[in-house]
Amino acid sequence: MCVCVCVHQGSNPGLHVRPSLSVSPHSWPVEGESVTLRCEVTDTSSNWTFLWYRVVEYRRDLPSFQYRGGDASAELLPDSSRGAGGSFTLSLAALHHTDLYVCRAEGGDPAYQTKFSDVVPLWVLVKSPEASLVIRPNRSQHFTHNSLSLSCEVQDNSTGWRLIWLTQRPKGPACPDVLESEAGSTCSTTSPVQEDSGEYWCGSESGGSNPVNITVTST
């Protein structure tokens, strides 16, 4: 699925350049594996350095762009200097690395920044899942205007869980893009739409579920 990301910035030469972001060897590493995010720019006119971000809900203090028909923001990774050469490697992928990522490049004199890349998901799978994503009704095929709810069942006393998804909708069923919620609580909607179709994942502080694909079609 290709997701268009358009940057809202002032005029600069970088607005004509969009990096390409990819994940190798794949976007679904098992916990403990090595995974690399690669940011590439075909324009060779500048000596590029690269910046790495995770996608978060819109915040006025962060750079923003349009994503899934709404506004999202990009939060710079605290250790993004590791990606200065165009690659950002996680030698030991962990549950908390599951997120949506973008990159952009910086170059020129005076320095300017390019557009953001398209959004790329990284889902870290656990060898023995410590959480289960519970879907009600319990099926992968759902219909518009019929209720749909999501919750996370954890195997310990974790106080919270996160729900992450990749769909064509800015917000999932009655939940923000990344939800922090009490274990056992529920996100629900009485009117799901086709844009809610996508990959869903949940996790607690001790482990996560495997991703689940949900399809919503018209009745």
mmCIF file of C-alpha atoms in Angstrom:
data_model
loop_
_atom_site.group_PDB
_atom_site.id
_atom_site.type_symbol
_atom_site.label_atom_id
_atom_site.label_comp_id
_atom_site.label_asym_id
_atom_site.label_seq_id
_atom_site.Cartn_x
_atom_site.Cartn_y
_atom_site.Cartn_z
ATOM 1 C CA MET A 1 0.000 0.000 0.000
ATOM 2 C CA CYS A 2 1.436 3.360 -1.002
ATOM 3 C CA VAL A 3 0.729 6.267 1.338
ATOM 4 C CA CYS A 4 1.216 9.794 0.061
ATOM 5 C CA VAL A 5 2.901 12.210 2.456
ATOM 6 C CA CYS A 6 2.927 15.928 1.620
ATOM 7 C CA VAL A 7 5.034 18.315 3.694
ATOM 8 C CA HIS A 8 3.826 21.743 4.806
ATOM 9 C CA GLN A 9 6.994 23.849 4.789
ATOM 10 C CA GLY A 10 8.276 27.089 3.392
ATOM 11 C CA SER A 11 9.817 27.322 -0.066
ATOM 12 C CA ASN A 12 13.229 25.658 -0.359
ATOM 13 C CA PRO A 13 15.041 23.492 -2.942
ATOM 14 C CA GLY A 14 14.374 20.400 -0.864
ATOM 15 C CA LEU A 15 10.660 20.522 -1.692
ATOM 16 C CA HIS A 16 11.577 19.037 -5.082
ATOM 17 C CA VAL A 17 13.318 16.040 -3.507
ATOM 18 C CA ARG A 18 11.604 13.094 -1.812
ATOM 19 C CA PRO A 19 13.722 10.336 -0.249
ATOM 20 C CA SER A 20 12.775 6.692 -0.542
ATOM 21 C CA LEU A 21 12.519 4.737 2.718
ATOM 22 C CA SER A 22 12.779 0.943 2.831
ATOM 23 C CA VAL A 23 13.254 -1.782 5.444
ATOM 24 C CA SER A 24 15.601 -4.748 5.094
ATOM 25 C CA PRO A 25 15.512 -7.649 5.243
ATOM 26 C CA HIS A 26 11.762 -7.128 5.869
ATOM 27 C CA SER A 27 9.258 -5.062 7.863
ATOM 28 C CA TRP A 28 8.317 -7.946 10.195
ATOM 29 C CA PRO A 29 11.458 -8.830 12.193
ATOM 30 C CA VAL A 30 11.290 -11.186 15.142
ATOM 31 C CA GLU A 31 12.360 -9.683 18.463
ATOM 32 C CA GLY A 32 16.158 -9.766 18.711
ATOM 33 C CA GLU A 33 16.799 -9.765 14.962
ATOM 34 C CA SER A 34 18.726 -7.030 13.166
ATOM 35 C CA VAL A 35 16.751 -4.723 10.898
ATOM 36 C CA THR A 36 17.853 -1.708 8.874
ATOM 37 C CA LEU A 37 15.908 1.326 7.669
ATOM 38 C CA ARG A 38 17.421 2.739 4.472
ATOM 39 C CA CYS A 39 16.843 6.299 3.270
ATOM 40 C CA GLU A 40 17.914 7.029 -0.306
ATOM 41 C CA VAL A 41 17.966 10.179 -2.436
ATOM 42 C CA THR A 42 18.434 9.987 -6.197
ATOM 43 C CA ASP A 43 19.478 13.666 -6.405
ATOM 44 C CA THR A 44 23.278 13.687 -6.117
ATOM 45 C CA SER A 45 23.682 17.476 -6.219
ATOM 46 C CA SER A 46 24.200 17.716 -2.440
ATOM 47 C CA ASN A 47 26.212 15.919 0.193
ATOM 48 C CA TRP A 48 23.216 14.578 2.056
ATOM 49 C CA THR A 49 22.861 13.686 5.710
ATOM 50 C CA PHE A 50 19.723 11.919 6.912
ATOM 51 C CA LEU A 51 17.206 12.468 9.688
ATOM 52 C CA TRP A 52 14.958 9.753 11.128
ATOM 53 C CA TYR A 53 11.517 10.179 12.674
ATOM 54 C CA ARG A 54 8.570 8.227 14.016
ATOM 55 C CA VAL A 55 5.062 9.280 13.059
ATOM 56 C CA VAL A 56 2.928 10.691 15.883
ATOM 57 C CA GLU A 57 -0.374 12.494 16.176
ATOM 58 C CA TYR A 58 -0.333 16.123 15.081
ATOM 59 C CA ARG A 59 1.547 18.474 17.397
ATOM 60 C CA ARG A 60 2.099 22.164 16.774
ATOM 61 C CA ASP A 61 5.693 22.020 18.019
ATOM 62 C CA LEU A 62 6.743 19.328 15.515
ATOM 63 C CA PRO A 63 7.066 19.307 11.712
ATOM 64 C CA SER A 64 3.771 18.200 10.185
ATOM 65 C CA PHE A 65 2.519 16.636 6.976
ATOM 66 C CA GLN A 66 -0.669 15.216 5.533
ATOM 67 C CA TYR A 67 -1.177 11.522 6.181
ATOM 68 C CA ARG A 68 -4.244 9.336 5.608
ATOM 69 C CA GLY A 69 -6.312 12.417 4.834
ATOM 70 C CA GLY A 70 -5.382 14.232 8.056
ATOM 71 C CA ASP A 71 -2.475 15.954 9.760
ATOM 72 C CA ALA A 72 0.322 14.009 11.425
ATOM 73 C CA SER A 73 3.672 15.029 12.882
ATOM 74 C CA ALA A 74 7.176 13.615 12.774
ATOM 75 C CA GLU A 75 9.122 13.197 16.022
ATOM 76 C CA LEU A 76 12.902 13.040 15.598
ATOM 77 C CA LEU A 77 14.397 9.836 16.968
ATOM 78 C CA PRO A 78 16.729 10.603 19.894
ATOM 79 C CA ASP A 79 19.517 8.442 18.422
ATOM 80 C CA SER A 80 18.932 9.489 14.803
ATOM 81 C CA SER A 81 22.628 10.362 14.365
ATOM 82 C CA ARG A 82 23.165 6.633 13.779
ATOM 83 C CA GLY A 83 21.495 7.123 10.410
ATOM 84 C CA ALA A 84 23.874 9.772 9.119
ATOM 85 C CA GLY A 85 25.072 7.528 6.300
ATOM 86 C CA GLY A 86 21.630 6.774 4.914
ATOM 87 C CA SER A 87 20.894 3.712 7.047
ATOM 88 C CA PHE A 88 19.549 3.294 10.566
ATOM 89 C CA THR A 89 20.190 -0.158 12.015
ATOM 90 C CA LEU A 90 18.512 -1.746 15.000
ATOM 91 C CA SER A 91 20.896 -4.551 15.896
ATOM 92 C CA LEU A 92 18.414 -5.941 18.420
ATOM 93 C CA ALA A 93 14.863 -5.166 17.346
ATOM 94 C CA ALA A 94 12.574 -4.854 20.362
ATOM 95 C CA LEU A 95 8.847 -4.559 20.922
ATOM 96 C CA HIS A 96 9.001 -0.799 21.487
ATOM 97 C CA HIS A 97 10.469 -0.326 17.996
ATOM 98 C CA THR A 98 7.090 -1.235 16.472
ATOM 99 C CA ASP A 99 5.954 2.033 14.947
ATOM 100 C CA LEU A 100 5.531 4.075 11.762
ATOM 101 C CA TYR A 101 8.657 5.791 10.418
ATOM 102 C CA VAL A 102 9.671 8.485 7.944
ATOM 103 C CA CYS A 103 13.000 9.985 6.976
ATOM 104 C CA ARG A 104 14.243 13.077 5.192
ATOM 105 C CA ALA A 105 17.577 14.392 4.019
ATOM 106 C CA GLU A 106 19.442 17.612 4.698
ATOM 107 C CA GLY A 107 21.992 19.218 2.390
ATOM 108 C CA GLY A 108 23.075 22.352 0.598
ATOM 109 C CA ASP A 109 24.707 25.581 1.749
ATOM 110 C CA PRO A 110 22.843 27.137 3.438
ATOM 111 C CA ALA A 111 21.336 23.857 4.616
ATOM 112 C CA TYR A 112 17.823 22.883 3.580
ATOM 113 C CA GLN A 113 15.686 19.801 4.155
ATOM 114 C CA THR A 114 13.842 17.601 1.673
ATOM 115 C CA LYS A 115 10.285 16.376 1.811
ATOM 116 C CA PHE A 116 9.526 13.490 4.096
ATOM 117 C CA SER A 117 9.614 10.010 2.648
ATOM 118 C CA ASP A 118 6.485 7.919 2.476
ATOM 119 C CA VAL A 119 5.470 6.335 5.773
ATOM 120 C CA VAL A 120 6.885 2.854 6.390
ATOM 121 C CA PRO A 121 5.699 0.512 9.175
ATOM 122 C CA LEU A 122 7.987 -1.628 11.309
ATOM 123 C CA TRP A 123 6.290 -4.441 13.243
ATOM 124 C CA VAL A 124 8.452 -6.381 15.691
ATOM 125 C CA LEU A 125 7.068 -9.851 16.330
ATOM 126 C CA VAL A 126 7.662 -11.733 19.551
ATOM 127 C CA LYS A 127 8.615 -15.408 19.574
ATOM 128 C CA SER A 128 5.979 -16.173 22.200
ATOM 129 C CA PRO A 129 3.286 -13.480 22.075
ATOM 130 C CA GLU A 130 2.436 -12.058 25.494
ATOM 131 C CA ALA A 131 -0.685 -10.300 24.254
ATOM 132 C CA SER A 132 -3.628 -11.048 22.020
ATOM 133 C CA LEU A 133 -5.608 -8.580 19.947
ATOM 134 C CA VAL A 134 -9.284 -9.360 20.559
ATOM 135 C CA ILE A 135 -11.704 -8.380 17.803
ATOM 136 C CA ARG A 136 -15.438 -8.383 18.290
ATOM 137 C CA PRO A 137 -17.204 -9.772 16.350
ATOM 138 C CA ASN A 138 -14.452 -12.405 16.235
ATOM 139 C CA ARG A 139 -13.681 -12.441 12.512
ATOM 140 C CA SER A 140 -11.371 -10.737 10.029
ATOM 141 C CA GLN A 141 -14.157 -9.660 7.643
ATOM 142 C CA HIS A 142 -16.381 -6.827 8.901
ATOM 143 C CA PHE A 143 -19.066 -4.640 7.391
ATOM 144 C CA THR A 144 -19.777 -0.923 7.386
ATOM 145 C CA HIS A 145 -22.376 0.313 9.873
ATOM 146 C CA ASN A 146 -21.969 -2.824 12.016
ATOM 147 C CA SER A 147 -20.241 -2.409 15.369
ATOM 148 C CA LEU A 148 -16.550 -3.260 15.688
ATOM 149 C CA SER A 149 -14.459 -3.255 18.854
ATOM 150 C CA LEU A 150 -10.789 -3.922 19.625
ATOM 151 C CA SER A 151 -9.157 -4.739 22.923
ATOM 152 C CA CYS A 152 -5.907 -6.253 24.122
ATOM 153 C CA GLU A 153 -5.614 -9.254 26.426
ATOM 154 C CA VAL A 154 -2.294 -9.477 28.262
ATOM 155 C CA GLN A 155 -0.877 -12.388 30.231
ATOM 156 C CA ASP A 156 0.476 -10.445 33.193
ATOM 157 C CA ASN A 157 -0.404 -7.422 35.314
ATOM 158 C CA SER A 158 0.636 -4.796 32.763
ATOM 159 C CA THR A 159 -1.064 -1.479 33.402
ATOM 160 C CA GLY A 160 -1.436 -0.430 29.793
ATOM 161 C CA TRP A 161 -1.307 -1.409 26.160
ATOM 162 C CA ARG A 162 -0.715 0.218 22.788
ATOM 163 C CA LEU A 163 -2.746 -0.234 19.653
ATOM 164 C CA ILE A 164 -1.043 0.579 16.362
ATOM 165 C CA TRP A 165 -2.443 0.242 12.872
ATOM 166 C CA LEU A 166 -1.709 1.011 9.249
ATOM 167 C CA THR A 167 -4.866 1.962 7.357
ATOM 168 C CA GLN A 168 -6.114 4.676 5.003
ATOM 169 C CA ARG A 169 -7.932 6.488 7.810
ATOM 170 C CA PRO A 170 -6.347 9.211 10.007
ATOM 171 C CA LYS A 171 -7.830 7.674 13.161
ATOM 172 C CA GLY A 172 -8.928 4.133 13.849
ATOM 173 C CA PRO A 173 -12.127 3.009 15.569
ATOM 174 C CA ALA A 174 -12.694 5.682 18.242
ATOM 175 C CA CYS A 175 -8.958 5.721 19.024
ATOM 176 C CA PRO A 176 -5.993 7.984 18.270
ATOM 177 C CA ASP A 177 -3.201 6.789 15.999
ATOM 178 C CA VAL A 178 -1.299 5.225 18.884
ATOM 179 C CA LEU A 179 -3.432 4.443 21.902
ATOM 180 C CA GLU A 180 -2.194 4.108 25.456
ATOM 181 C CA SER A 181 -4.975 2.489 27.430
ATOM 182 C CA GLU A 182 -5.685 0.395 30.476
ATOM 183 C CA ALA A 183 -5.429 -3.317 29.830
ATOM 184 C CA GLY A 184 -8.874 -4.688 29.170
ATOM 185 C CA SER A 185 -10.370 -1.428 27.927
ATOM 186 C CA THR A 186 -11.845 -1.258 24.461
ATOM 187 C CA CYS A 187 -11.789 0.885 21.331
ATOM 188 C CA SER A 188 -15.063 0.635 19.483
ATOM 189 C CA THR A 189 -17.142 2.133 16.715
ATOM 190 C CA THR A 190 -20.717 1.554 15.638
ATOM 191 C CA SER A 191 -19.976 2.709 12.088
ATOM 192 C CA PRO A 192 -16.697 1.336 10.702
ATOM 193 C CA VAL A 193 -15.812 2.424 7.170
ATOM 194 C CA GLN A 194 -13.865 0.718 4.411
ATOM 195 C CA GLU A 195 -10.836 2.905 5.211
ATOM 196 C CA ASP A 196 -10.571 1.119 8.570
ATOM 197 C CA SER A 197 -9.292 -1.935 6.691
ATOM 198 C CA GLY A 198 -5.659 -2.640 7.479
ATOM 199 C CA GLU A 199 -3.109 -4.211 9.789
ATOM 200 C CA TYR A 200 -3.645 -3.948 13.561
ATOM 201 C CA TRP A 201 -1.283 -4.811 16.396
ATOM 202 C CA CYS A 202 -1.358 -4.400 20.172
ATOM 203 C CA GLY A 203 1.154 -4.817 22.959
ATOM 204 C CA SER A 204 1.748 -4.345 26.657
ATOM 205 C CA GLU A 205 4.930 -3.393 28.473
ATOM 206 C CA SER A 206 5.977 -7.071 28.515
ATOM 207 C CA GLY A 207 5.189 -8.183 24.993
ATOM 208 C CA GLY A 208 3.000 -7.818 21.979
ATOM 209 C CA SER A 209 0.570 -9.648 19.766
ATOM 210 C CA ASN A 210 1.103 -10.714 16.211
ATOM 211 C CA PRO A 211 -0.468 -8.395 13.617
ATOM 212 C CA VAL A 212 -4.032 -9.015 12.480
ATOM 213 C CA ASN A 213 -5.516 -7.987 9.150
ATOM 214 C CA ILE A 214 -9.029 -6.518 9.290
ATOM 215 C CA THR A 215 -11.134 -5.924 6.186
ATOM 216 C CA VAL A 216 -14.221 -3.693 6.203
ATOM 217 C CA THR A 217 -16.567 -3.868 3.229
ATOM 218 C CA SER A 218 -19.903 -2.219 2.476
ATOM 219 C CA THR A 219 -23.042 -4.063 3.493
#
